[in-house]
PDB file of C-alpha atoms in Angstrom:
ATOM      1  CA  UNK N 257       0.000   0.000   0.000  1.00  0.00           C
ATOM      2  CA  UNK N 258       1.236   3.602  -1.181  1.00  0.00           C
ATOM      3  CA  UNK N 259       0.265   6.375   0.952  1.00  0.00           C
ATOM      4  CA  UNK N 260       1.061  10.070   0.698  1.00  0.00           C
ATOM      5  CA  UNK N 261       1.114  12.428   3.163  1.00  0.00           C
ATOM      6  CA  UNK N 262       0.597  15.881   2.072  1.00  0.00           C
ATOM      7  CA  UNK N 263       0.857  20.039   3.833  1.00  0.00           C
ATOM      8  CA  UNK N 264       2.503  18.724   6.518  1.00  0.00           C
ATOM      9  CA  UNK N 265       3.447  22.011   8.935  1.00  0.00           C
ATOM     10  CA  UNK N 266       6.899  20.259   9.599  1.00  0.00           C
ATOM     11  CA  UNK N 267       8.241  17.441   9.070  1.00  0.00           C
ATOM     12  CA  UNK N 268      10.751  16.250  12.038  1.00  0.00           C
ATOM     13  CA  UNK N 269      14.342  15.013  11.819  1.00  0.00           C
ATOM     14  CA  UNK N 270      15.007  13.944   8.622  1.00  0.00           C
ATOM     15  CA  UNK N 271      18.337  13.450   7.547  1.00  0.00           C
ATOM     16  CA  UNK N 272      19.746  12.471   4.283  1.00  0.00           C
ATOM     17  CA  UNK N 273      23.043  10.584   5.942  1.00  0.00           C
ATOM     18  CA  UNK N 274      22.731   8.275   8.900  1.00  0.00           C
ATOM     19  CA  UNK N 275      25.242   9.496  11.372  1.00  0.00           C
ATOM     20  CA  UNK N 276      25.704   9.505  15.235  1.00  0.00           C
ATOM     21  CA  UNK N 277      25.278  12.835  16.640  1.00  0.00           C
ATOM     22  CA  UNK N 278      27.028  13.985  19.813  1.00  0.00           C
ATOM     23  CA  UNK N 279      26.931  16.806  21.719  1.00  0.00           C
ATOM     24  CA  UNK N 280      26.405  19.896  20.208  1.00  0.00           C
ATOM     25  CA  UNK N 281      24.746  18.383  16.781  1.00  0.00           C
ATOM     26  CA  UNK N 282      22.131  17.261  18.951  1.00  0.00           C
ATOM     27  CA  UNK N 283      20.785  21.178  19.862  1.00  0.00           C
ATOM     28  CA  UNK N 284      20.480  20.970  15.670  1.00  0.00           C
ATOM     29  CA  UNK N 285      16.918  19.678  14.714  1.00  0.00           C
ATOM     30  CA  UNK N 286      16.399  19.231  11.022  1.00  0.00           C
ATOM     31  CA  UNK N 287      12.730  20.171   9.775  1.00  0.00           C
ATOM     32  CA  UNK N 288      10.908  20.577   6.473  1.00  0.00           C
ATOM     33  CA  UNK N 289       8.579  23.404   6.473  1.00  0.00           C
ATOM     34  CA  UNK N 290       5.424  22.368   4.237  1.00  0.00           C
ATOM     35  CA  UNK N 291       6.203  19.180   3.588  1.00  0.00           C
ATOM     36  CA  UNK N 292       4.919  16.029   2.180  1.00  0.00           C
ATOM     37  CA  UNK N 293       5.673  12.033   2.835  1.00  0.00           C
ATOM     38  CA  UNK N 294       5.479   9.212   0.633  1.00  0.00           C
ATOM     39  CA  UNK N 295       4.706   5.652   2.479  1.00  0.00           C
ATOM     40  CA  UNK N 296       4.954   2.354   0.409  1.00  0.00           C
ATOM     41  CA  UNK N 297       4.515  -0.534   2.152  1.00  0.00           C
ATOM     42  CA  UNK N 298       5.811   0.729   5.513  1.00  0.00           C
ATOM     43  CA  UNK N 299       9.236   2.042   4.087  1.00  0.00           C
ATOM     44  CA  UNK N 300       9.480   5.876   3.358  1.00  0.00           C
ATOM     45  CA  UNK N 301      10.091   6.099  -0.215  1.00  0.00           C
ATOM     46  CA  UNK N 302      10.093  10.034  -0.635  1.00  0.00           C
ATOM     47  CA  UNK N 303       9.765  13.454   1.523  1.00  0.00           C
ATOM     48  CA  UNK N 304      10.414  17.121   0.557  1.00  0.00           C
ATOM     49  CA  UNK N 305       8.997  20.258   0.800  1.00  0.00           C
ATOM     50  CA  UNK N 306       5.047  20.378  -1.021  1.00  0.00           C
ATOM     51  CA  UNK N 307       6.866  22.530  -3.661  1.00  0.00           C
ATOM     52  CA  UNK N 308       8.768  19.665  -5.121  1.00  0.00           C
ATOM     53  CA  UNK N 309       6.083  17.286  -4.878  1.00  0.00           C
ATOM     54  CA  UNK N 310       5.256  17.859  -8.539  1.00  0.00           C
ATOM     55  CA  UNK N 311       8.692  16.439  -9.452  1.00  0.00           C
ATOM     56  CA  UNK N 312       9.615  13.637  -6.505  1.00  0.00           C
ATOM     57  CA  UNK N 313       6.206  12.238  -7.250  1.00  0.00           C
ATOM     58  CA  UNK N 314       4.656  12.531 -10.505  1.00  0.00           C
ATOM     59  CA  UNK N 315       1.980  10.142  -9.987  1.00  0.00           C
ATOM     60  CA  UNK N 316      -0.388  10.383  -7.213  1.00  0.00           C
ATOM     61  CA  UNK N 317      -1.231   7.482  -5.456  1.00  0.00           C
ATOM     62  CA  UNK N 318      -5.044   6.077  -4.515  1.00  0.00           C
ATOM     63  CA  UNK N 319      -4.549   7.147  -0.380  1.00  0.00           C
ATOM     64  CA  UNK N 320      -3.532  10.853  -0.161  1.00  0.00           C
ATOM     65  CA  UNK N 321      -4.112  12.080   2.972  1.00  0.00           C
ATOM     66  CA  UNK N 322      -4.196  15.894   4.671  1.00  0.00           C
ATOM     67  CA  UNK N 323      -2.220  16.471   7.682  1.00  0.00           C
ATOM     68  CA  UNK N 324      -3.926  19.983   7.483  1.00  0.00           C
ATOM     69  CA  UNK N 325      -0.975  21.239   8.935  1.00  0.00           C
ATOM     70  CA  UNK N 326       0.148  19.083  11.700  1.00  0.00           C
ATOM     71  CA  UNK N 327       3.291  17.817  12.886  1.00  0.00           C
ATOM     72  CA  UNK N 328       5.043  14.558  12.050  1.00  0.00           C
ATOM     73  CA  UNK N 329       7.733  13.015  14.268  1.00  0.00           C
ATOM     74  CA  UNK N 330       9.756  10.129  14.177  1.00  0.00           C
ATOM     75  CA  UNK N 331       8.891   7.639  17.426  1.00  0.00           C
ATOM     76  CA  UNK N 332      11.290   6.218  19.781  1.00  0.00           C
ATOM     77  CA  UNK N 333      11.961   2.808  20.116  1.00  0.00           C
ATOM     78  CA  UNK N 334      12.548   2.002  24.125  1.00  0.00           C
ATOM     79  CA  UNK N 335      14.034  -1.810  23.595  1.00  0.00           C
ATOM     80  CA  UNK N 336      14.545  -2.105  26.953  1.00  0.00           C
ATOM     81  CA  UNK N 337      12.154  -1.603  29.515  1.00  0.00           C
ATOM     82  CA  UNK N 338      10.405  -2.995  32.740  1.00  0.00           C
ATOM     83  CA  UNK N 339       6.911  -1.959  31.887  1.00  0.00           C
ATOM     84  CA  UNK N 340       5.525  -4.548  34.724  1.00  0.00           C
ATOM     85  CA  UNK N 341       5.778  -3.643  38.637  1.00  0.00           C
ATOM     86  CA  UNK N 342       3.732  -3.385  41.314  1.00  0.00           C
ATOM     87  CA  UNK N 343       4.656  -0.100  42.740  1.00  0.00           C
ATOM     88  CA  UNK N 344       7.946   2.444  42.396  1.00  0.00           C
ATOM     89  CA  UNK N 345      10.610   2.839  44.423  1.00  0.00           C
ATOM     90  CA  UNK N 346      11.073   6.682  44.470  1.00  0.00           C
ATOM     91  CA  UNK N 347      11.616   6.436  48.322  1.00  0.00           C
ATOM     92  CA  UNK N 348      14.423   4.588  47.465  1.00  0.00           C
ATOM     93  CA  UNK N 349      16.070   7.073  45.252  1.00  0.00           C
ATOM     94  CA  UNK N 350      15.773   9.968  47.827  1.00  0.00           C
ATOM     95  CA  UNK N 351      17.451   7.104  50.260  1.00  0.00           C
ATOM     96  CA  UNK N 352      20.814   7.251  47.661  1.00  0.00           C
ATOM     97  CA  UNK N 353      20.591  10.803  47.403  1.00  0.00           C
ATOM     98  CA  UNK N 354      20.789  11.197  50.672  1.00  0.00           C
ATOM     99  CA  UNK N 355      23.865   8.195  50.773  1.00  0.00           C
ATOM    100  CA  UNK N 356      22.825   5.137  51.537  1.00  0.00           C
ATOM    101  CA  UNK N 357      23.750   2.188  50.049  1.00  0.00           C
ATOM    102  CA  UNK N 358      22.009   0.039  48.352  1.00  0.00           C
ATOM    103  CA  UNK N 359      22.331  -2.458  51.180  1.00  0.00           C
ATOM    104  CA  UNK N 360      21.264  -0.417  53.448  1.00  0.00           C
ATOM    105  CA  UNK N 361      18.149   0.352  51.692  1.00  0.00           C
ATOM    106  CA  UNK N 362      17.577  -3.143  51.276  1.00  0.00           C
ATOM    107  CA  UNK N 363      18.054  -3.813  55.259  1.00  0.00           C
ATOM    108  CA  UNK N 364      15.085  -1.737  55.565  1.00  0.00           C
ATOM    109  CA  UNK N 365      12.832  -3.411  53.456  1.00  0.00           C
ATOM    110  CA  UNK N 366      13.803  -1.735  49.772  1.00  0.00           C
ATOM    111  CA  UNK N 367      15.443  -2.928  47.084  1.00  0.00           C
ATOM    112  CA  UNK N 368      14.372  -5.866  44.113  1.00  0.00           C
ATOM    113  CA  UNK N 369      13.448  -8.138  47.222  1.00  0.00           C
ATOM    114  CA  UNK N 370      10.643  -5.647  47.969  1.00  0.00           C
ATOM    115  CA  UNK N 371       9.842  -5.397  44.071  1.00  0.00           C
ATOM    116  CA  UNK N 372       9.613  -8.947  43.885  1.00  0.00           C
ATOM    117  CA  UNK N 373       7.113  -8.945  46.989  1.00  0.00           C
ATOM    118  CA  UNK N 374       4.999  -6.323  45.701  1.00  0.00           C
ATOM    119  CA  UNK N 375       4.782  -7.607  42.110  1.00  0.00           C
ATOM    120  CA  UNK N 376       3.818 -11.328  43.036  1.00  0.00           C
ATOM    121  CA  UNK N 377       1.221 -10.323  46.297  1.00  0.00           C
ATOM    122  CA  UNK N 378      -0.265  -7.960  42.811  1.00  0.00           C
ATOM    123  CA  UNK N 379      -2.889 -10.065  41.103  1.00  0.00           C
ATOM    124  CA  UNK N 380      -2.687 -10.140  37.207  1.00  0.00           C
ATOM    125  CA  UNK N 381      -5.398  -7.894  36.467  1.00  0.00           C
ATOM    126  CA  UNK N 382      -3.352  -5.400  38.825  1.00  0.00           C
ATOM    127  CA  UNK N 383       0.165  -5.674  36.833  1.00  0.00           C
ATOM    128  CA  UNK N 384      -1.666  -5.494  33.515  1.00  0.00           C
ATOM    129  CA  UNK N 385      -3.951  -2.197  34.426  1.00  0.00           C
ATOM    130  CA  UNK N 386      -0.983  -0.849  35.420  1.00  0.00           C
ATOM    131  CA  UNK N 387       1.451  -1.584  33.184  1.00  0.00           C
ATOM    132  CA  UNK N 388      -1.600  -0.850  30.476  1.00  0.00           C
ATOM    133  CA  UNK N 389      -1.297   2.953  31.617  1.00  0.00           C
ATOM    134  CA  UNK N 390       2.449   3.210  31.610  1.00  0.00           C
ATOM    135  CA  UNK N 391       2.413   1.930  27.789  1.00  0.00           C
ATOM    136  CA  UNK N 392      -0.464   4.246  26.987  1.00  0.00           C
ATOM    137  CA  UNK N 393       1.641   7.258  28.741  1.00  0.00           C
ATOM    138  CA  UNK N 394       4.878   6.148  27.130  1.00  0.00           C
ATOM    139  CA  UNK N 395       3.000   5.970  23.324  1.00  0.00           C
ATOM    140  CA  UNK N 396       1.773   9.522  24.330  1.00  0.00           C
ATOM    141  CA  UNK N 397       5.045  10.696  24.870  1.00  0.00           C
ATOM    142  CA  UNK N 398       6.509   9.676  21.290  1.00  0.00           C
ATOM    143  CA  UNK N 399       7.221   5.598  21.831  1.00  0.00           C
ATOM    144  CA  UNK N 400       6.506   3.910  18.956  1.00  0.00           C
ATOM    145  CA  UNK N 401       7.789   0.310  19.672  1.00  0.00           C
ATOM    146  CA  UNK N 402       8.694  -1.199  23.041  1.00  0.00           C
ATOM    147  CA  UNK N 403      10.566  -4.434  23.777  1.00  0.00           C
ATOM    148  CA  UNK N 404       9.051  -4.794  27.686  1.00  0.00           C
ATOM    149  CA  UNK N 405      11.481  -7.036  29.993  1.00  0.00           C
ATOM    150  CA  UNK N 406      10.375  -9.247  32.923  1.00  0.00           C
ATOM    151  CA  UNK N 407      13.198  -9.262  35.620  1.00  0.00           C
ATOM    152  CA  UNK N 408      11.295  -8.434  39.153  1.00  0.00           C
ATOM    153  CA  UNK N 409       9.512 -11.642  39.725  1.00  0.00           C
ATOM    154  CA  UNK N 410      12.999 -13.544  40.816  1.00  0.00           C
ATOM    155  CA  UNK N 411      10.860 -16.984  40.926  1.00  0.00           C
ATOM    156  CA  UNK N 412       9.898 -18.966  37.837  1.00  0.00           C
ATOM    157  CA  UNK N 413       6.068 -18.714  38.673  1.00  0.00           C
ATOM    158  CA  UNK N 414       6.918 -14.343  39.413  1.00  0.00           C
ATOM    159  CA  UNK N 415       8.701 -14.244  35.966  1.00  0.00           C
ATOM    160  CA  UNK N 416       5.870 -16.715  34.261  1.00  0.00           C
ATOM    161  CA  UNK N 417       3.388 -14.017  35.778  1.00  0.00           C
ATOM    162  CA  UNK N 418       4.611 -10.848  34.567  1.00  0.00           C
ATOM    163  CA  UNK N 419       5.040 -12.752  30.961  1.00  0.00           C
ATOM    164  CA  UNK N 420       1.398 -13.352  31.302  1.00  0.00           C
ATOM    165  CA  UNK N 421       1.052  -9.673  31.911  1.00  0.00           C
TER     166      UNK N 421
END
């Protein structure tokens, strides 16, 4: 399927040369003022500015669509995240501000032990509502694809449950 994307108010980060930026080059975000898109099976064939349309794509396929001057960003791709838990630990990260070790937060109560706790006393229902709102908040926030890693269960049937999840 062909689809073109048309008066696009910018289009975001496009580059011509795959390169790693550092640093600096990063403050530097490329855009195309008034642009269009052209999608063929899932793979971007062509993009420019609407004036050279004409030229980059002479024939017009079936699915044109409007983006009536909206914006169009590239998503990120988190491929490593733990999506599934019971509760945070932000009392935890005030404790290593503050200077404590990580065993000492663990000797009172913290740590992946306490993870591990709260994720298998959680029923399934629990993990997946909440881990459901996470993924909607991430997707909200630009994430396109996420790879979502178990890890907190530390038992086969607490890693079996959050694969459930």
């Amino acid at each position: 399927m062909t689809t073109l994307i048309t008066h696009i108010r910018q289009l975001v980060n496009v580059r011509e040369q795959q390169e790693l930026l550092r640093g600096r080059a990063l403050a530097h975000l490329l855009v195309i003022d008034d642009a269009f898109i052209l999608v063929e099976d899932g793979i971007i064939a062509e993009y420019g500015p609407m004036y050279e349309l004409a030229v980059k794509v002479p024939q017009l396929p079936k699915v044109v669509l409007e983006a009536g001057g909206q914006f169009i960003l590239p998503a990120w791709c988190d491929s490593h995240t733990h999506l599934v838990f019971a509760s945070t630990r932000e009392e935890e990260f005030i404790d290593k501000i503050r200077g404590m070790s990580y065993a000492e937060i663990a000797a009172k109560g913290g740590g992946i032990l306490n993870s591990a706790n709260k994720l298998n006393a959680a029923s399934e229902d629990e993990l997946f509502n909440s881990a459901w709102a996470r993924l909607e908040e991430i997707s909200k926030l630009g994430t396109g694809a996420v790879e979502i890693k178990s890890g907190y269960g530390l038992t086969v049937e607490g890693e079996l449950k959050m694969l459930r999840v």
